[in-house]
Each structure stands twice: as C-alpha cells, then as structure tokens.
Amino acid sequence: MDWQIAGFLAVDGFTSGAIYALLALALVLVFSVTRIILVPLGELMVYAGVTLALLGHDRVPATGALLLAMGVACFALELWEARRGTTPRRLALAAVKFLALPLALLLITRWAAPRALPLPLDMALTTLLIVPMGPMLYRIVFQPMAEASTLVLLIVSVATHFALTGLGLVMFGPEGWSAAPLWDASFDLAGVPLSGQSLAIWASSLLLMLALYLFFSRTLPGKALRAVAVNRLGARLIGVGSAQAGRLTFTLATAIVTACGMLAAPLTALTYDGGFVIALKGFIGAIIGGLVGYPLAAAGALLVGLLEAFASFWASSYKEVIVFTLVLPVLLWRSLASHGRHHDDEEEE
Amino acid sequence: MLQHCRKLALAGLAALAITTAQAADTVKVGVSISATGPAASLGIPTKQVIDILPDTLGGLPAQYIVLDDATDASTAAKNGRRFVDEGVDVIIGSNTVPTSLALSAIAVETKTPQLGLSLAAPRPEHLTWVFSLPQTVDVMNSKLFADMKKRGVKRLAFIGFTGGYGDVWLHDIEPRAKRDGIELVSVQRYERTDQSVAGQVLRILAAKPDAVFIGGSGTPGVLPMRELKARGFKGLIYQNHGMANNDVLRLAGDQANGMILPTGPVLVAEGLPDDHPSKPVALAFLKLYEGKYGPGSRDNFAGYAYDAYLLLDKAVQQARQSAKPGTAEFRQALRDALENTKELAVTHGVINMSPTQHAGFDQRAAVMITVENGRWKVLD
C-alpha cells in the first residue's frame, strides 16, 4: 500500500466517518436528555434520503401522507388528554400543529413533486417533511412512558425501529433509491481524487457540529437541555419540563439525521432496511465516547469510518467483523475503569 | 349470554361446513415467500403472481395459503408447520436459500412435494420431495463463462455480497475459472447496506483484471459497478440474473450500459427468436402480469412463480387420476408426476425432470443480455 492508496482510503473513511459522527451525536443527544437509545434514527435517516431521491425523480414521496397520519395520531392523543380539561386555545393550537400544517405540507408535496424543482428546494421540502416526525414520534411513543426504565425504553425503541422499517418497505418498496450529488465536481489533491460530495459532507458535518456547540453553550433552550441531561429532577424544579425537553431533543436529533440522510443519499442506494446498520456504526462511535461526550463520540465515529475503509481494502470479507469487534475492547476498558471507580467509592464510604 | 353462545356455535358450524365443502377435491397450496426483509424485492413479485393465478389447478379448484417468512429461516419453518396443519398438497417457496432449506426439511419429513424458488438446486438428502424452479448457478455460469471465453477474458476479479448470496456464486466460479483457464485475480466482498466499496475496488484495480463479476442482487449490486466506472475501469462488467430488474436500470442510469448478464428468457421475451419454445408462454404471461401491474413491471422472480403454477397445473392433471387431494397418496402421485415432467415449455425455458435432476432447466433457460441506452438487449 503506497501513500496514494492510503490517502484515498482516508478520504473514503472520513466521508463515511463524518456521517457516522453526525449519527453518533444525535444518539448521544437523545440518550443524555431522555435516556432513550434511539434505534429508529437509522430509519428516519433513510426516510430523509429516499424522500429527497424521490423528489429528484419527480415522484410523490409517501412520507407526506405518513406525516399527516402521525399528526392525526398526535391530535387524537391531545384530545384524549383534553378529557381532564383544556383551553380552546390549546386545542386550536394542536389542530394547527398536528392537522393543518401536515396537511398543507402534504398538498405542497403533491404539487411540487411532479415539477422538477431545483435541488435546494427539494432539500428544504424534505427537511420540512421529516423533521416534524421526530417530535411526533416522541409524542406518540415515548412521552406517555417517559418515566419508564432505560431497558423498557430500549425495548420500545427497538419495536419502533421495526415498525418504521416495515412502513419504509410499504412506502418505498424493496429496492434502493439514490439522489443526485449536492456538488458534482472532482478535484485532485496530490494524486488523490476528491469528490465534491465528500467535501460537501465534511463541510455540512462541521457546520452542524458548530451549530450544535453554539446552541448548547449560548442559547437558553440549549442550556435547559443540558440541565435536564445533568439532573432531570433538578431541571423540573426550576421549570424545565421533561416532555418539553424530550420534544426539543427529538426535533434536534431528527434534524441532524435528516441532514445525514440527504448527505448519504447520493453515495449509495438507500434501501428501506439499510438505515439500521449505518446507525449501528454511529452507535459504536457513541459507545467509544461512552454515550456522554460529544467530541469523543464524534472522534469514535470517525475512527469507525477509517477502520471500515482500511478493513475493506485489506480484508473485505471480515470488514464488519473488524468494525463491530472494536466495541469489545472499548467496553472492557470502560467497565474496568468504572469498576475501579466504584471500588474507590465503596472504600470512601 | 346463552343466546350469544348459540349464535357463535351456529356461526362456527356454518364456517366448518363451508371449509369441508371447499376441502372436497380442492388442491391446497402452501406458499411461503419473503415479502419483507432483505429479500423483499424477490418476494413481492412472487406474491403479485400468486394474486393473479387462475383458481384451478389441473382442472380442480385450487386454494393458495400465502404466508410471509420475512426472509427468516425460522419463520419459514413455522410457515411450513402451519401448511402441514392445514393439510396442503404441495408447498411453493421460498425465495432465498436458507428459507427454502428450512421448508425442505419439513417437506421431506411430511412427504409433501416442494417447489423451491431459490437459486440453489435441491440438496441430495432432500432430492426425493424437493424440486426447484430458478436456473441453477451452474446453468447461468456455463453461459456466462462461454461469453467470457468468446471475449478472451484471461483475468477475472470477483466482488460479491458477504454471506450466502455471494458464496453461491463464488463457490461455482472458483472451480469453473480454473477449468476454463481463467485466473481469478482478486476476490472481494461487501455488505448490501455499504455506502462505499472504494477499498475493494482499489484492490480489484490493482490486480488489473480484464473483467469483473459482481455477485450482488438488486439495487445494492449497482454500487461496485458505479465505483469501478468512477475509478476509470475500462474492462468488462459481468452481473448475474439477480440484477435483472427495472429498479437496477433506474438506479444505475447510463452506468448500466454495457454490463453483461445472463437472465431467464421471460425478461426479454419480445427479443427472442421466434422458434424459442418459451416465447409464446412468456409473452402470454407478460400480457397477464404487466396488464395488471403496469408496463415494465416484469421480473425474473415473477416468472418463477408463474412457472411453478404451470408445472403444478400439468402435474395435478396427472395425479388426480390416481388419488384425491388431501391424501398422502395424492402427494405421492403429485411428486411422481412432477418428476416425470418432460419438455414442458414455461416462461423461463424448458423443464425436464428426472429422478436425479429436480432443477430441470437446461441451456435454453439462459439468455445473455446487455443494457443499451437504458434498455435490456439480447446479445446472442
């Protein structure tokens, strides 16, 4: 292997690594605030990628109808809770949020899909269609059981993953979809070919991470989320509701994976069941970061991407084995480290 | 409450009466297909064919019990048990090698004929009761390697799915290449869900092959082809018949042009020579299938399902003369009739079964095709 091949593989590894990193960030974000390991993030990513691809092929994506269906379910839940008394204003607000807006989006999608709109408009429409699914998913599935144990939340999360995969098959069919590249260019960096799409992926990932950093360090909602992550009860005492925090977290996480899906869609054919494995690699990155630290999770995900690229060159049959085995020494080291710490605690007591 | 119970009991009796009336002389067919899971692209067309089949088999009324096995072997086995409880006369399915094998074990145990829809030929220990529709890898690869020889391929590289599907192709290609004097210069594997095969393609290019064979199926098989072309590979690209569907053309666009693959005749029925025995059968089937599911919806797996129907239709005609459906004698007679199938023209070729050959297609079941301007084109 000469340096040119190494450079080529590094470019490839950083490209998929950047996508895994975004997924890892979304996973850490959701876990730290709500204690949910959000397995269906991969499906939401595929929904976004395929929606963009379908709009690019001038077809109507079924995700518009799904959004409306989810909205109706949310509204029904609101009505159910309104038994115990509510204000007309609150109900009207819910009707606008869960019925009127999704319906409007559905109509816009129907109108826009057959027209060959420029890529940025397709991307904007995709974002509007997919991002609200996050908080709606939280409202329907997780909010009613927010106080359940981490294990129960995980089981429900896995069930949601299967449900969304099945819906994906119904909406998109069994075969894969691929979108047009964001930036169809090619550069030569000292003999190593560099595609515009890779650059677009790196730039968008960096921008998103920077935005996330600013959100958490500079804005009030960001600080509130951090408060919930540190101490749920304490945060509630000072007026940060956990349902509110959950919805906001799901919105953010879905926005991140929507970007992921739109960035990954030009790379390969996204199939209805392909999101899980991609999200799993992000999860490994997050595990390396201990599911708490954002920079560590992103670094871990980049490591997964690099390892994957080099493994596919050296031993392609064992690529997945190599990547997923990485989690073993990390878990061992982490559990040993935490075991030592517990030991110290006990001695102090 | 008592009233209610009586009503229920009456309803139950009525239902029972209907089932028994139906059971008399009805041929029951258990169909297990992979309509969801990784092989959904194969299972869905299969199901679509079952939905439009006539409701008779060999002149007797037919009842199809269709179950989804989610591309999972243990679910397929569960489906098989259910078929046995329902007293089916024959089992059709499933679409993948592991799911079909799970059904084969049950077919042999309960002495029920099975018509498999997966790439693998029946195993010797299952041979008595198991038949298989799709062209074996052997039939397809003989045609493919004849083409390679004609074009003077000396160095071949392989890239295929990790796991069963890739293995099926690789295990046939390795000895065949050796026999034909073709050097297998690089063997690479990738996952269906991979976003990139850059590493594998670099290794292939470094080995300087004349041709690359891609052992993938459906749209995920497009990725290596796209990457090879993006890296400037100028040699031949061979695909397999798992790639012969219109979603592949849609996804690959211009990059599909020039790829060479074997397929069943049903995909290119219009382009077949007039004396090809499958041409009229395939055209009739396409009229039925595309009439229902739209032009261009044709698919090899839809063809296999229809061929299973044609094969059964013929065999039931013979078996009904010696026994009644629903009995062990009928299943035995059906098995014998299937094994005696001779020169039956179906959409994918001509079937000849024998006690030693239960995957009955020969070279007439394979056509070499390529893609020209985004359309399938017969090469021969």
XYZ file of C-alpha atoms in Angstrom, chain A residues 5 8-9 12 16 19-20 45 57 59 169 173-178 193 264-269 271-274 277-278 281 308-309 312-317 319-320, chain B residues 35-42 44 162 187-200 202-203 206 217-220 223 226-227 231 242 245 247-248 250-251:
82
model
C -3.861 4.486 -1.736
C -7.593 7.595 -0.985
C -8.812 5.270 1.750
C -13.248 7.478 1.894
C -18.450 7.790 5.849
C -21.925 10.651 8.529
C -21.426 8.198 11.401
C -32.269 8.940 8.026
C -37.060 11.609 -9.662
C -42.237 11.218 -7.793
C -40.996 -1.094 2.825
C -40.683 -0.637 -1.994
C -37.901 -3.168 -1.584
C -35.308 -1.587 -3.868
C -32.895 1.238 -3.140
C -33.055 4.915 -4.094
C -30.251 7.318 -4.779
C -9.113 12.084 -6.147
C -25.674 9.952 2.251
C -28.361 9.559 -0.436
C -26.025 10.401 -3.347
C -23.311 7.996 -2.113
C -25.213 4.756 -2.441
C -28.676 3.288 -2.890
C -32.883 0.788 0.977
C -35.762 0.745 3.434
C -33.819 -1.553 5.791
C -30.333 -0.120 5.242
C -26.591 -0.826 10.029
C -25.464 2.732 9.294
C -21.911 2.190 13.218
C -14.029 0.427 7.858
C -12.286 1.931 4.821
C -12.459 -3.081 3.232
C -9.119 -2.767 1.442
C -7.186 -5.349 3.445
C -9.794 -7.957 4.351
C -13.158 -7.112 2.829
C -14.790 -10.392 3.951
C -14.830 -5.803 7.387
C -17.999 -5.824 9.501
C -42.317 -10.440 1.042
C -40.491 -8.456 3.728
C -36.905 -8.433 4.979
C -33.748 -8.287 2.831
C -35.201 -10.441 0.017
C -38.419 -8.414 -0.285
C -37.536 -7.437 -3.849
C -37.780 -11.134 -4.778
C -43.061 -9.128 -3.686
C -20.714 -11.182 2.206
C -11.877 -11.806 -4.537
C -13.610 -9.010 -2.611
C -16.760 -8.925 -0.521
C -19.123 -6.171 0.603
C -22.374 -5.713 2.527
C -25.768 -4.983 0.984
C -26.006 -1.820 3.061
C -22.483 -0.458 2.460
C -22.144 3.184 1.484
C -18.810 2.710 -0.183
C -16.801 -0.037 -1.848
C -13.805 2.190 -2.572
C -11.323 -0.061 -0.741
C -12.442 -3.209 -2.522
C -8.892 -0.227 -5.361
C -7.756 -3.781 -4.671
C -4.531 -3.087 -8.591
C -28.513 -8.646 -6.333
C -30.946 -5.826 -6.903
C -30.081 -2.158 -6.441
C -27.236 -2.817 -3.929
C -22.615 0.251 -6.134
C -20.640 2.667 -10.225
C -17.389 2.779 -8.241
C -12.289 4.932 -10.954
C -30.327 -11.196 -9.585
C -34.896 -5.831 -12.752
C -35.089 -0.759 -10.431
C -31.475 -1.555 -11.271
C -33.499 3.196 -12.881
C -30.763 3.490 -10.270
